[in-house]
Coordinates of C-alpha atoms in Angstrom, one line a residue:
M8 CA 0.2 -0.1 -0.1
A9 CA 1.3 3.4 -1.0
D10 CA 2.7 5.8 2.0
L11 CA 0.6 8.8 2.3
D12 CA 3.5 11.3 1.6
E13 CA 3.8 8.9 -1.9
V14 CA 0.3 9.1 -3.1
R15 CA -0.2 13.7 -2.2
F16 CA 3.2 13.4 -4.1
F17 CA 1.2 11.7 -7.3
F18 CA -1.5 13.8 -6.9
A19 CA 1.2 17.7 -6.3
N20 CA 2.2 16.9 -9.5
G21 CA -1.0 16.4 -11.3
D22 CA -0.3 12.0 -11.8
L23 CA -2.0 9.1 -11.0
P24 CA -0.4 7.3 -9.1
P25 CA 0.6 3.7 -10.8
L26 CA -1.4 2.1 -8.1
C27 CA -3.9 3.1 -9.5
D28 CA -4.2 1.9 -13.3
R29 CA -4.0 -1.1 -10.7
H30 CA -6.6 -0.7 -8.9
L31 CA -9.0 1.1 -11.7
F32 CA -8.3 -1.8 -14.1
F33 CA -9.6 -5.2 -11.1
H34 CA -12.7 -2.8 -9.9
R35 CA -13.6 -2.3 -13.7
R36 CA -13.7 -6.2 -13.7
H37 CA -15.8 -6.0 -10.3
V38 CA -16.5 -3.5 -8.9
T39 CA -20.0 -2.4 -8.7
E40 CA -20.7 0.8 -10.2
P41 CA -21.1 3.0 -6.6
I42 CA -17.8 2.0 -5.7
A43 CA -16.3 2.5 -9.8
S44 CA -17.5 5.9 -9.9
R45 CA -15.8 6.7 -6.9
I46 CA -12.2 5.8 -9.0
R47 CA -13.6 7.6 -11.3
C48 CA -13.6 11.4 -9.4
V49 CA -10.0 10.5 -8.3
K50 CA -8.7 9.9 -11.7
T51 CA -11.0 13.2 -12.9
A52 CA -9.2 14.8 -9.6
V53 CA -6.3 14.0 -10.6
M54 CA -5.3 15.2 -13.7
T55 CA -7.4 18.2 -13.4
S56 CA -5.4 18.5 -10.2
L57 CA -8.2 19.0 -7.6
V58 CA -5.9 18.0 -4.9
P59 CA -9.0 18.2 -2.0
L60 CA -10.4 15.3 -3.3
I61 CA -8.3 12.8 -2.7
L62 CA -9.7 13.0 0.3
L63 CA -13.4 12.1 -0.7
C64 CA -11.8 9.5 -3.1
P65 CA -9.0 7.9 -2.6
C66 CA -8.4 5.3 -5.1
W67 CA -5.6 4.1 -3.0
L68 CA -7.7 3.2 -0.1
F69 CA -9.8 0.5 -1.4
A70 CA -6.5 -1.5 -1.9
Q71 CA -6.0 -2.9 1.8
A72 CA -9.1 -4.2 1.0
F73 CA -9.5 -5.8 -2.7
D74 CA -6.0 -6.8 -4.6
L75 CA -3.9 -7.6 -1.6
P76 CA -3.0 -10.8 -0.4
W77 CA -4.8 -12.8 2.3
A78 CA -3.2 -10.6 5.5
G79 CA -5.1 -12.2 8.5
Y80 CA -8.5 -12.7 9.8
G81 CA -10.6 -12.0 7.3
H82 CA -8.8 -11.5 4.4
D83 CA -8.6 -7.4 5.9
A84 CA -8.2 -4.7 7.6
Q85 CA -12.3 -4.4 7.0
H86 CA -12.8 -8.3 7.4
T87 CA -14.0 -8.4 4.1
A88 CA -12.9 -11.7 3.5
I89 CA -12.9 -10.9 -0.9
S90 CA -10.4 -12.8 -2.2
A91 CA -7.9 -11.2 -4.8
T92 CA -7.1 -14.4 -6.4
A93 CA -9.8 -17.1 -7.9
A94 CA -10.1 -20.2 -6.0
Q95 CA -8.5 -23.0 -7.3
G96 CA -11.0 -26.3 -8.0
L97 CA -12.0 -28.4 -4.9
N98 CA -10.6 -31.8 -6.7
G99 CA -8.1 -32.8 -3.8
I100 CA -6.1 -32.2 -1.0
H101 CA -2.4 -30.8 -2.1
W102 CA -1.8 -31.4 1.3
S103 CA -2.3 -30.6 5.0
T104 CA -0.6 -29.9 8.6
P105 CA -2.1 -29.5 12.4
V106 CA -2.5 -27.1 13.6
D107 CA -3.1 -28.0 16.9
L108 CA 0.3 -30.9 18.1
N109 CA -2.6 -31.5 21.6
P110 CA -5.8 -31.1 21.0
Q111 CA -8.7 -31.3 23.4
T112 CA -12.1 -32.4 23.6
T113 CA -14.6 -31.9 25.7
G114 CA -18.0 -34.9 25.0
G115 CA -15.3 -35.5 21.2
D116 CA -16.1 -31.4 21.3
L117 CA -13.8 -29.2 20.2
Y118 CA -14.3 -25.9 22.0
I119 CA -10.4 -24.3 20.4
H120 CA -10.9 -21.2 18.5
Y121 CA -8.1 -22.0 15.2
G122 CA -6.0 -19.1 14.3
S123 CA -6.1 -18.3 10.6
A124 CA -3.5 -18.6 8.3
A125 CA -1.4 -15.8 6.4
V126 CA 0.1 -16.2 3.1
T127 CA 2.3 -13.0 1.8
A128 CA 2.8 -12.3 -2.2
G129 CA 5.1 -15.2 -2.9
N130 CA 3.3 -18.1 -1.3
T131 CA 4.1 -18.1 2.3
V132 CA 1.3 -19.1 3.9
F133 CA 1.8 -18.8 7.6
V134 CA -0.3 -21.2 10.8
P135 CA -0.8 -20.9 13.9
V136 CA -0.2 -24.4 15.6
K137 CA -1.1 -24.7 19.1
T138 CA 2.2 -26.3 21.1
G139 CA 0.7 -27.6 24.3
A140 CA -3.0 -29.3 26.0
T141 CA -3.7 -26.1 27.0
D142 CA -1.2 -23.4 26.5
G143 CA 2.2 -22.8 24.1
F144 CA 1.7 -21.3 20.4
E145 CA 4.9 -20.9 17.6
V146 CA 4.1 -20.4 14.0
Q147 CA 4.8 -22.3 11.1
A148 CA 6.2 -21.0 7.7
F149 CA 4.5 -22.9 4.5
S150 CA 5.1 -22.7 1.5
G151 CA 2.2 -22.5 -0.6
G152 CA 2.1 -24.8 -3.1
S153 CA 4.3 -27.6 -2.1
G154 CA 3.4 -27.6 1.7
A155 CA 7.4 -27.6 2.3
L156 CA 8.1 -26.1 6.1
L157 CA 10.5 -23.4 5.5
Y158 CA 10.8 -22.2 9.1
T159 CA 9.1 -22.1 12.1
L160 CA 8.5 -19.3 14.5
R161 CA 9.3 -20.0 18.8
T162 CA 7.0 -17.4 20.3
D163 CA 6.2 -17.2 24.2
Y164 CA 2.4 -15.8 24.4
A165 CA 0.5 -16.9 26.9
L166 CA -3.8 -17.4 26.5
P167 CA -5.6 -14.5 27.6
P168 CA -8.4 -15.7 31.2
H169 CA -11.1 -18.2 29.5
Y170 CA -14.3 -19.7 28.7
W171 CA -13.7 -21.6 24.6
T172 CA -9.6 -22.1 23.9
P173 CA -9.7 -17.8 22.2
P174 CA -8.1 -18.4 18.9
Y175 CA -3.7 -16.9 18.2
G176 CA -4.1 -14.5 15.9
L177 CA -1.5 -13.6 13.2
A178 CA -1.3 -10.7 11.1
L179 CA 0.9 -9.8 8.2
S180 CA 1.3 -5.8 7.7
V181 CA 1.2 -5.5 3.3
R182 CA 3.0 -1.9 2.2
L183 CA 4.3 -1.0 -0.7
A184 CA 7.2 1.0 -0.7
G185 CA 10.1 2.7 -3.3
A186 CA 11.7 5.0 -6.1
L187 CA 8.6 7.5 -5.5
P188 CA 10.7 10.5 -7.8
E189 CA 11.6 8.2 -10.2
R190 CA 8.3 6.4 -11.0
A191 CA 6.9 9.8 -11.3
A192 CA 9.6 10.4 -14.2
A193 CA 8.5 7.8 -15.7
L194 CA 5.1 8.4 -15.2
R195 CA 5.3 11.7 -16.9
S196 CA 7.8 10.4 -20.1
R197 CA 5.4 7.9 -20.9
M198 CA 8.8 4.8 -19.8
P199 CA 7.2 1.2 -18.4
V200 CA 6.5 2.0 -14.7
P201 CA 8.9 1.3 -11.9
G202 CA 7.4 -0.8 -10.0
P203 CA 6.6 -0.7 -6.0
K204 CA 8.1 -2.1 -3.6
L205 CA 6.2 -4.8 -1.4
V206 CA 7.0 -4.6 1.7
E207 CA 5.6 -7.6 3.7
R208 CA 5.9 -7.5 8.4
L209 CA 4.8 -10.3 10.0
Y210 CA 3.2 -9.5 13.0
Y211 CA 2.1 -12.6 15.8
P212 CA 2.0 -13.1 19.5
G213 CA 4.2 -13.4 22.5
A214 CA 4.0 -13.1 26.4
G215 CA 3.1 -10.0 28.2
G216 CA 1.5 -8.2 25.7
T217 CA 4.3 -7.7 23.6
V218 CA 4.7 -8.4 19.6
Y219 CA 7.3 -9.9 17.4
Y220 CA 8.0 -9.6 14.5
R221 CA 9.7 -10.6 10.9
D222 CA 10.6 -8.9 7.9
D223 CA 12.0 -10.7 4.8
V224 CA 8.7 -13.0 5.1
D225 CA 9.2 -15.1 2.5
S226 CA 13.1 -15.7 2.9
P227 CA 14.3 -18.5 6.1
T228 CA 15.8 -16.0 8.1
G229 CA 15.4 -11.8 8.3
P230 CA 15.4 -9.1 10.6
S231 CA 12.9 -10.3 13.7
G232 CA 12.3 -8.1 17.0
Q233 CA 9.5 -7.9 19.7
I234 CA 7.7 -4.5 21.0
A235 CA 6.5 -3.9 23.8
F236 CA 3.6 -1.0 23.4
Y237 CA 3.9 0.1 27.3
G238 CA 8.4 0.1 26.3
N239 CA 11.1 -2.3 25.6
G240 CA 12.5 -0.8 28.0
L241 CA 10.1 -0.5 30.7
Y242 CA 9.6 -4.5 30.0
A243 CA 13.3 -5.7 29.4
A244 CA 13.8 -4.9 33.6
N245 CA 10.3 -6.0 34.5
Q246 CA 9.1 -9.3 32.3
A247 CA 8.4 -11.5 34.6
V248 CA 5.5 -9.9 36.4
F249 CA 4.8 -7.9 33.3
N250 CA 4.8 -12.3 31.6
G251 CA 1.7 -13.0 34.8
A252 CA -0.4 -9.4 33.9
V253 CA -0.3 -9.0 30.5
Q254 CA -1.6 -10.6 27.9
I255 CA -2.9 -10.3 24.2
S256 CA -6.3 -10.8 23.5
T257 CA -7.5 -10.4 20.7
P258 CA -6.7 -11.1 17.2
L259 CA -3.9 -8.4 15.3
T260 CA -4.8 -6.3 12.5
T261 CA -3.0 -4.3 11.0
D262 CA -2.9 -1.1 8.9
N263 CA -1.2 -0.4 4.8
L264 CA 1.3 2.0 6.7
G265 CA 2.9 -1.6 8.3
N266 CA 0.8 -0.1 12.0
V267 CA -0.5 -3.0 13.5
F268 CA -3.9 -2.8 16.8
F269 CA -4.7 -5.3 19.4
G270 CA -7.1 -5.5 22.6
F271 CA -4.8 -7.0 26.3
I272 CA -6.0 -7.9 29.0
A273 CA -3.9 -6.1 32.3
Q274 CA -4.5 -8.3 35.7
G275 CA -3.1 -6.7 39.2
S276 CA -1.4 -4.0 39.8
N277 CA 2.9 -3.2 36.7
P278 CA 6.0 -1.5 36.4
A279 CA 2.9 0.6 33.6
N280 CA -0.1 0.8 35.3
L281 CA -1.5 -0.7 32.2
V282 CA -5.5 -1.5 32.4
S283 CA -6.9 -3.9 30.0
G284 CA -7.8 -2.3 26.7
I285 CA -6.8 -1.8 23.0
A286 CA -2.9 -0.5 22.1
R287 CA -1.5 0.1 19.8
I288 CA 1.9 -0.4 18.4
S289 CA 3.6 1.6 15.2
R290 CA 5.8 0.3 11.8
D291 CA 8.6 2.1 14.3
G292 CA 8.1 0.7 17.0
T293 CA 5.9 3.5 19.0
G294 CA 3.7 2.6 21.4
S295 CA 0.0 3.7 22.7
W296 CA -3.2 2.2 24.2
I297 CA -6.0 3.2 26.3
S298 CA -8.2 1.7 28.4
A299 CA -12.0 -0.1 27.3
R300 CA -13.4 1.5 30.2
S301 CA -12.2 4.9 28.1
F302 CA -14.9 4.0 25.2
S303 CA -17.8 3.4 27.6
A304 CA -18.7 6.6 29.1
G305 CA -18.0 5.7 31.9
D306 CA -19.4 2.6 32.7
N307 CA -17.5 0.3 35.7
A308 CA -19.0 -2.8 34.3
I309 CA -16.7 -2.5 31.5
T310 CA -13.8 -3.6 31.8
Q311 CA -12.2 -5.4 27.9
V312 CA -12.1 -5.4 24.7
A313 CA -14.8 -8.4 23.3
A314 CA -12.4 -11.5 23.8
N315 CA -11.4 -12.5 20.1
C316 CA -12.5 -9.0 18.4
A317 CA -9.8 -8.5 16.1
P318 CA -9.9 -4.6 15.1
A319 CA -11.0 -3.9 11.7
L320 CA -10.6 -0.6 10.4
S321 CA -12.9 1.9 8.4
N322 CA -12.0 2.5 5.2
D323 CA -9.8 5.2 4.8
Q324 CA -8.6 3.9 7.9
S325 CA -8.8 6.9 10.1
T326 CA -10.8 5.2 12.3
L327 CA -10.8 1.8 13.9
Y328 CA -14.0 -0.3 15.4
F329 CA -13.2 -2.6 18.3
A330 CA -15.8 -4.4 21.4
V331 CA -15.4 -3.5 24.8
S332 CA -17.7 -5.3 27.6
T333 CA -17.9 -6.4 30.7
G334 CA -15.7 -9.8 29.5
A335 CA -18.5 -12.6 31.1
E336 CA -19.6 -15.4 29.2
F337 CA -22.4 -14.0 28.3
G338 CA -21.9 -10.2 29.1
T339 CA -22.9 -7.3 27.2
G340 CA -20.9 -4.7 25.7
Y341 CA -20.1 -1.5 23.6
L342 CA -19.3 -0.4 20.3
V343 CA -16.4 1.7 19.3
A344 CA -14.3 3.2 17.4
A345 CA -11.5 5.6 18.0
D346 CA -8.8 7.2 15.4
S347 CA -5.9 4.9 14.0
V348 CA -3.4 6.7 15.0
T349 CA -4.0 8.6 18.9
L350 CA -6.2 5.5 19.9
T351 CA -9.4 8.8 21.2
P352 CA -13.0 8.0 21.8
K353 CA -14.9 9.0 18.6
A354 CA -18.0 7.3 19.2
H355 CA -19.2 4.5 21.4
L356 CA -23.2 3.3 21.6
E357 CA -24.7 0.2 24.2
L358 CA -25.5 -2.7 21.9
M359 CA -28.2 -3.5 22.0
D360 CA -30.9 -6.9 21.0
P361 CA -33.7 -5.5 18.6
R362 CA -36.2 -6.9 20.1
G363 CA -35.7 -4.9 23.1
G364 CA -33.0 -4.5 25.8
L365 CA -29.4 -5.6 26.1
A366 CA -27.9 -8.1 23.9
T367 CA -25.1 -10.6 24.9
V368 CA -21.1 -10.1 23.9
S369 CA -20.2 -13.8 24.9
S370 CA -16.1 -14.0 25.1
D371 CA -17.2 -17.3 23.5
S372 CA -17.6 -15.5 20.6
S373 CA -14.4 -14.9 17.3
A374 CA -17.6 -12.6 16.2
S375 CA -15.7 -8.9 14.8
P376 CA -16.7 -6.4 13.6
M377 CA -17.1 -5.8 9.6
V378 CA -16.7 -2.7 7.5
G379 CA -18.4 -2.4 4.5
P380 CA -18.1 0.0 0.8
D381 CA -20.2 2.1 1.7
G382 CA -18.8 2.3 5.4
D383 CA -20.8 1.3 7.2
V384 CA -20.3 -1.0 10.1
Y385 CA -21.1 -4.8 11.2
F386 CA -20.8 -7.5 13.8
G387 CA -22.9 -10.0 15.4
V388 CA -24.6 -10.7 19.0
L389 CA -25.7 -13.7 21.0
E390 CA -29.7 -12.2 21.7
T391 CA -31.1 -11.3 25.1
P392 CA -32.7 -14.0 27.0
C393 CA -29.7 -15.5 26.0
C394 CA -29.0 -18.5 24.1
S395 CA -32.6 -19.8 22.7
S396 CA -35.2 -16.4 22.1
H397 CA -34.0 -16.2 18.7
N398 CA -32.3 -20.2 19.1
G399 CA -28.5 -19.0 20.0
R400 CA -28.8 -16.9 16.3
G401 CA -28.1 -14.1 17.9
W402 CA -28.9 -10.4 15.5
L403 CA -26.1 -9.4 12.9
L404 CA -26.3 -5.5 14.0
H405 CA -25.7 -2.8 11.6
F406 CA -24.9 1.0 11.8
D407 CA -23.6 3.7 9.7
A408 CA -20.1 4.4 10.4
A409 CA -20.2 7.5 12.1
L410 CA -22.4 5.2 15.0
T411 CA -24.4 6.7 15.0
E412 CA -27.4 5.5 13.1
T413 CA -29.4 1.9 14.0
K414 CA -29.6 0.0 10.9
T415 CA -31.9 -3.1 10.0
P416 CA -29.8 -6.3 11.3
G417 CA -29.5 -9.5 10.5
S418 CA -31.1 -12.6 12.0
F419 CA -27.3 -14.7 12.6
G420 CA -24.8 -12.9 14.0
W421 CA -23.6 -15.7 16.7
D422 CA -19.5 -16.4 16.6
D423 CA -19.7 -15.1 12.9
T424 CA -18.6 -12.0 11.4
A425 CA -20.3 -10.9 7.9
S426 CA -18.7 -11.1 4.6
V427 CA -19.5 -8.7 1.4
V428 CA -20.0 -10.1 -1.6
W429 CA -20.5 -7.5 -4.7
S430 CA -24.4 -7.9 -6.0
S431 CA -22.9 -8.8 -9.4
L432 CA -21.5 -12.0 -8.0
V433 CA -25.7 -13.2 -7.8
P434 CA -27.4 -12.9 -11.1
S435 CA -31.0 -13.4 -9.9
Y436 CA -30.4 -10.0 -6.8
T437 CA -32.7 -7.2 -7.9
G438 CA -32.8 -4.8 -6.3
S439 CA -29.9 -1.8 -5.1
S440 CA -27.4 -2.8 -2.9
P441 CA -24.2 -1.9 -4.4
Y442 CA -22.9 -5.3 -1.6
L443 CA -24.6 -7.8 -0.8
V444 CA -23.3 -9.8 3.2
L445 CA -22.8 -13.9 3.3
T446 CA -22.8 -15.5 7.3
K447 CA -24.0 -18.4 8.2
Y448 CA -27.5 -18.8 8.4
N449 CA -27.3 -21.5 11.6
N450 CA -30.6 -23.1 13.4
Y451 CA -29.9 -24.4 15.9
A452 CA -31.5 -27.3 16.3
G453 CA -33.3 -27.5 20.4
A454 CA -32.9 -23.7 21.4
G455 CA -35.9 -22.7 21.0
S456 CA -38.1 -23.3 18.2
G457 CA -34.6 -24.1 16.2
N458 CA -35.4 -27.5 13.6
G459 CA -32.0 -28.0 12.8
V460 CA -32.0 -27.3 9.6
N461 CA -29.0 -25.5 8.9
Q462 CA -28.4 -22.6 6.7
L463 CA -25.8 -20.4 4.9
A464 CA -27.4 -17.0 3.2
V465 CA -26.5 -14.6 1.1
L466 CA -28.3 -11.0 3.2
D467 CA -29.2 -7.9 1.6
P468 CA -28.6 -4.8 3.7
N469 CA -31.0 -2.4 2.5
G470 CA -33.7 -5.4 1.9
Q471 CA -36.2 -5.5 5.1
Q472 CA -38.3 -9.0 5.8
R473 CA -40.6 -9.5 8.8
D474 CA -38.1 -12.2 11.0
E475 CA -39.2 -15.7 11.3
Y476 CA -37.7 -17.1 14.0
S477 CA -38.9 -14.3 16.3
S478 CA -42.5 -14.2 17.8
S479 CA -42.2 -10.5 18.6
P480 CA -42.5 -8.6 15.5
V481 CA -38.8 -7.6 14.3
T482 CA -37.2 -6.6 10.4
V483 CA -34.3 -8.2 9.5
M484 CA -32.1 -7.8 6.6
K485 CA -33.8 -9.4 2.9
E486 CA -33.0 -13.4 2.5
V487 CA -31.4 -12.8 -1.2
L488 CA -30.0 -16.2 -1.3
T489 CA -30.2 -19.1 1.1
I490 CA -28.8 -23.4 1.2
A491 CA -29.5 -25.1 3.3
G492 CA -26.5 -28.1 4.6
V493 CA -26.1 -31.7 3.2
T494 CA -25.0 -34.2 5.7
P495 CA -28.5 -34.9 7.9
D496 CA -27.4 -34.0 12.1
L497 CA -29.8 -37.0 12.6
Q498 CA -32.0 -36.0 15.8
N499 CA -35.2 -37.3 17.6
G500 CA -37.4 -34.5 16.9
F501 CA -36.0 -33.6 14.0
P502 CA -36.2 -35.3 11.6
N503 CA -34.5 -32.3 8.4
A504 CA -32.1 -31.4 10.7
V505 CA -28.2 -30.7 8.8
R506 CA -25.0 -30.7 10.0
E507 CA -23.6 -27.2 11.4
W508 CA -21.8 -24.3 9.0
C509 CA -17.9 -24.4 10.8
I510 CA -17.0 -20.0 9.7
N511 CA -16.4 -17.7 11.2
T512 CA -15.4 -15.9 8.4
A513 CA -15.8 -17.4 4.8
A514 CA -14.2 -17.0 1.8
I515 CA -15.3 -14.9 -1.3
D516 CA -13.9 -15.8 -4.8
P517 CA -15.5 -12.8 -6.7
V518 CA -14.5 -14.0 -9.9
S519 CA -16.3 -17.2 -10.3
K520 CA -19.0 -15.6 -8.5
S521 CA -19.1 -18.6 -5.6
A522 CA -18.3 -18.8 -1.4
L523 CA -15.6 -21.2 0.3
V524 CA -17.5 -23.1 3.1
N525 CA -16.5 -24.9 5.8
S526 CA -19.2 -27.6 7.4
E527 CA -18.8 -29.7 10.8
D528 CA -19.8 -33.4 7.9
G529 CA -16.1 -32.5 7.3
V530 CA -16.0 -30.8 3.9
L531 CA -14.7 -28.0 2.0
Y532 CA -17.6 -26.8 -0.3
R533 CA -18.2 -23.7 -2.7
W534 CA -20.9 -22.9 -2.6
D535 CA -21.7 -20.5 -6.8
F536 CA -24.3 -17.8 -6.6
A537 CA -25.4 -17.8 -10.3
T538 CA -27.0 -21.5 -9.3
N539 CA -27.6 -21.6 -5.9
T540 CA -26.2 -24.6 -5.3
F541 CA -22.5 -26.0 -4.5
T542 CA -20.3 -27.0 -7.4
Q543 CA -17.1 -28.8 -5.6
R544 CA -16.6 -30.2 -2.5
V545 CA -13.8 -32.0 -1.2
R546 CA -13.6 -34.4 1.6
L547 CA -11.2 -33.4 4.2
T548 CA -12.2 -34.9 8.0
S549 CA -15.7 -37.5 8.1
G550 CA -16.2 -34.8 11.3
L551 CA -16.8 -33.4 14.4
G552 CA -18.5 -31.1 16.1
E553 CA -15.8 -27.8 16.8
A554 CA -15.6 -24.4 17.5
Y555 CA -16.5 -22.3 14.2
T556 CA -12.9 -22.2 12.1
P557 CA -12.5 -19.3 9.0
T558 CA -11.2 -19.9 5.0
V559 CA -8.9 -18.9 3.6
I560 CA -7.7 -18.7 -0.3
A561 CA -4.2 -17.2 -1.0
T562 CA -1.8 -16.5 -3.2
D563 CA -2.4 -18.9 -5.6
G564 CA -5.8 -19.8 -5.1
T565 CA -5.6 -22.9 -2.9
V566 CA -8.3 -23.0 -0.1
F567 CA -7.3 -22.9 2.9
A568 CA -9.6 -25.2 5.8
I569 CA -9.5 -26.6 8.8
N570 CA -11.5 -29.5 10.4
D571 CA -11.2 -31.7 13.9
A572 CA -7.5 -29.3 14.4
V573 CA -6.3 -29.5 10.1
L574 CA -5.3 -27.1 7.9
F575 CA -6.1 -28.2 4.7
A576 CA -4.8 -27.3 2.1
V577 CA -7.6 -28.0 -1.5
G578 CA -6.6 -27.4 -5.4
L579 CA -6.0 -28.6 -8.2

């Protein structure tokens, strides 16, 4: 991603940044008209030197979500899960590797959220691996094509207090840097433009709230380091105290300038006077933090950033979104917005059940904010009373970017981060929304009126219909496509029940107009939006019940899915 100085340099000289040329082509192919119009707005503004307009519609702001490698949970800092690469066909398993060397089951089920893989532009796949029965992690780097182990990164990270085992959430920072004057001169003279250098850095959690980093990510060796957001000197002088008192409690999220964001838990006294909150580390190692309670207007019940909630960034990367909560397994909380540079609170709103009363924010959930292409923010919660009054489905809450307007919710939100589906990918859609959202749509057997007909859904965020699962009238997002699972799940009294969909974020392939989704039946499916059918499938395991898992599309189109504590690489 271009540094701001680079963008300013090109705009000030009346030239279109080379990055924009590439993204203009991509958007013409895959983006709906309103977004494409914004891109054309940039080109017009630049060519006429109307520099102020770049603040309204700069094309480089959209690049993170649509044309970069899979950087971590939900693909990008907005968690849209839109792949820049066409997924390969689901013809077979290329290779596989354990993500848990000592998996612990409860009643035959795995209540462990495994962290998302990240993939570099060079197709190196970083895999978080749990090494012990209850704790212990490492990061393994594989060749995406062959599955050969390239190197292993050790970490002393320890888990925060928890119920279900939290994910170990690493993230890849991707930005563009290069010889800017030479590129500008070449562009003006109509000579070939030297390509910008892609700079990638892997961030991964360490002990005491620290973050490790590794540069030259495709090489077996490279520069590395460890950063404490409260100061490396203070950490070095009090390492044992901080290691026992402070733990990172969310997946990491990176922006396009190399900064990294995460939630942390602080227990007891410590030399930095830390209390649980949100932290930011810039690429140069400068750290800052602010308490979770600071975002709740003095609500003393708020104790932490919601467990497992990966922060999300606005499309212009100026605003950071995350949830804060009471920290209980079934608690309450707020969705908040902060300045992404200073972490100064900008807005907050209490999360409410659409039927009235406070929504349930669960520390077992891995739901994270998703920022849509129009800036709207989506966040999944459980219902109240929990957890059968809405069949355990929860709600996908929906807000404007300023968190001042509550919009139509979706009818499912439990342990799920919505994915973006461009409306042009669904030929049957006749509405006016430029994009749709994909969510799990499980209807859990025995929870309230749930009948076990577990579905996936593509929803219109601007369309409306009556919710069929609530006893009181609720208007929810209109269903555009739904599809039920395949494998029967025989339960007494529920003859039509099928196995649950097992995703907390689905991978979207805009080239084939499909999504890649994982099921507790042990099968990875391709859901084709044009035919509303499963056009491909491959069996990974015999299946089991487990906490929901992410799906990933690698740089070469290989699809990665987790089932029964194993990561599978699937493709041609």
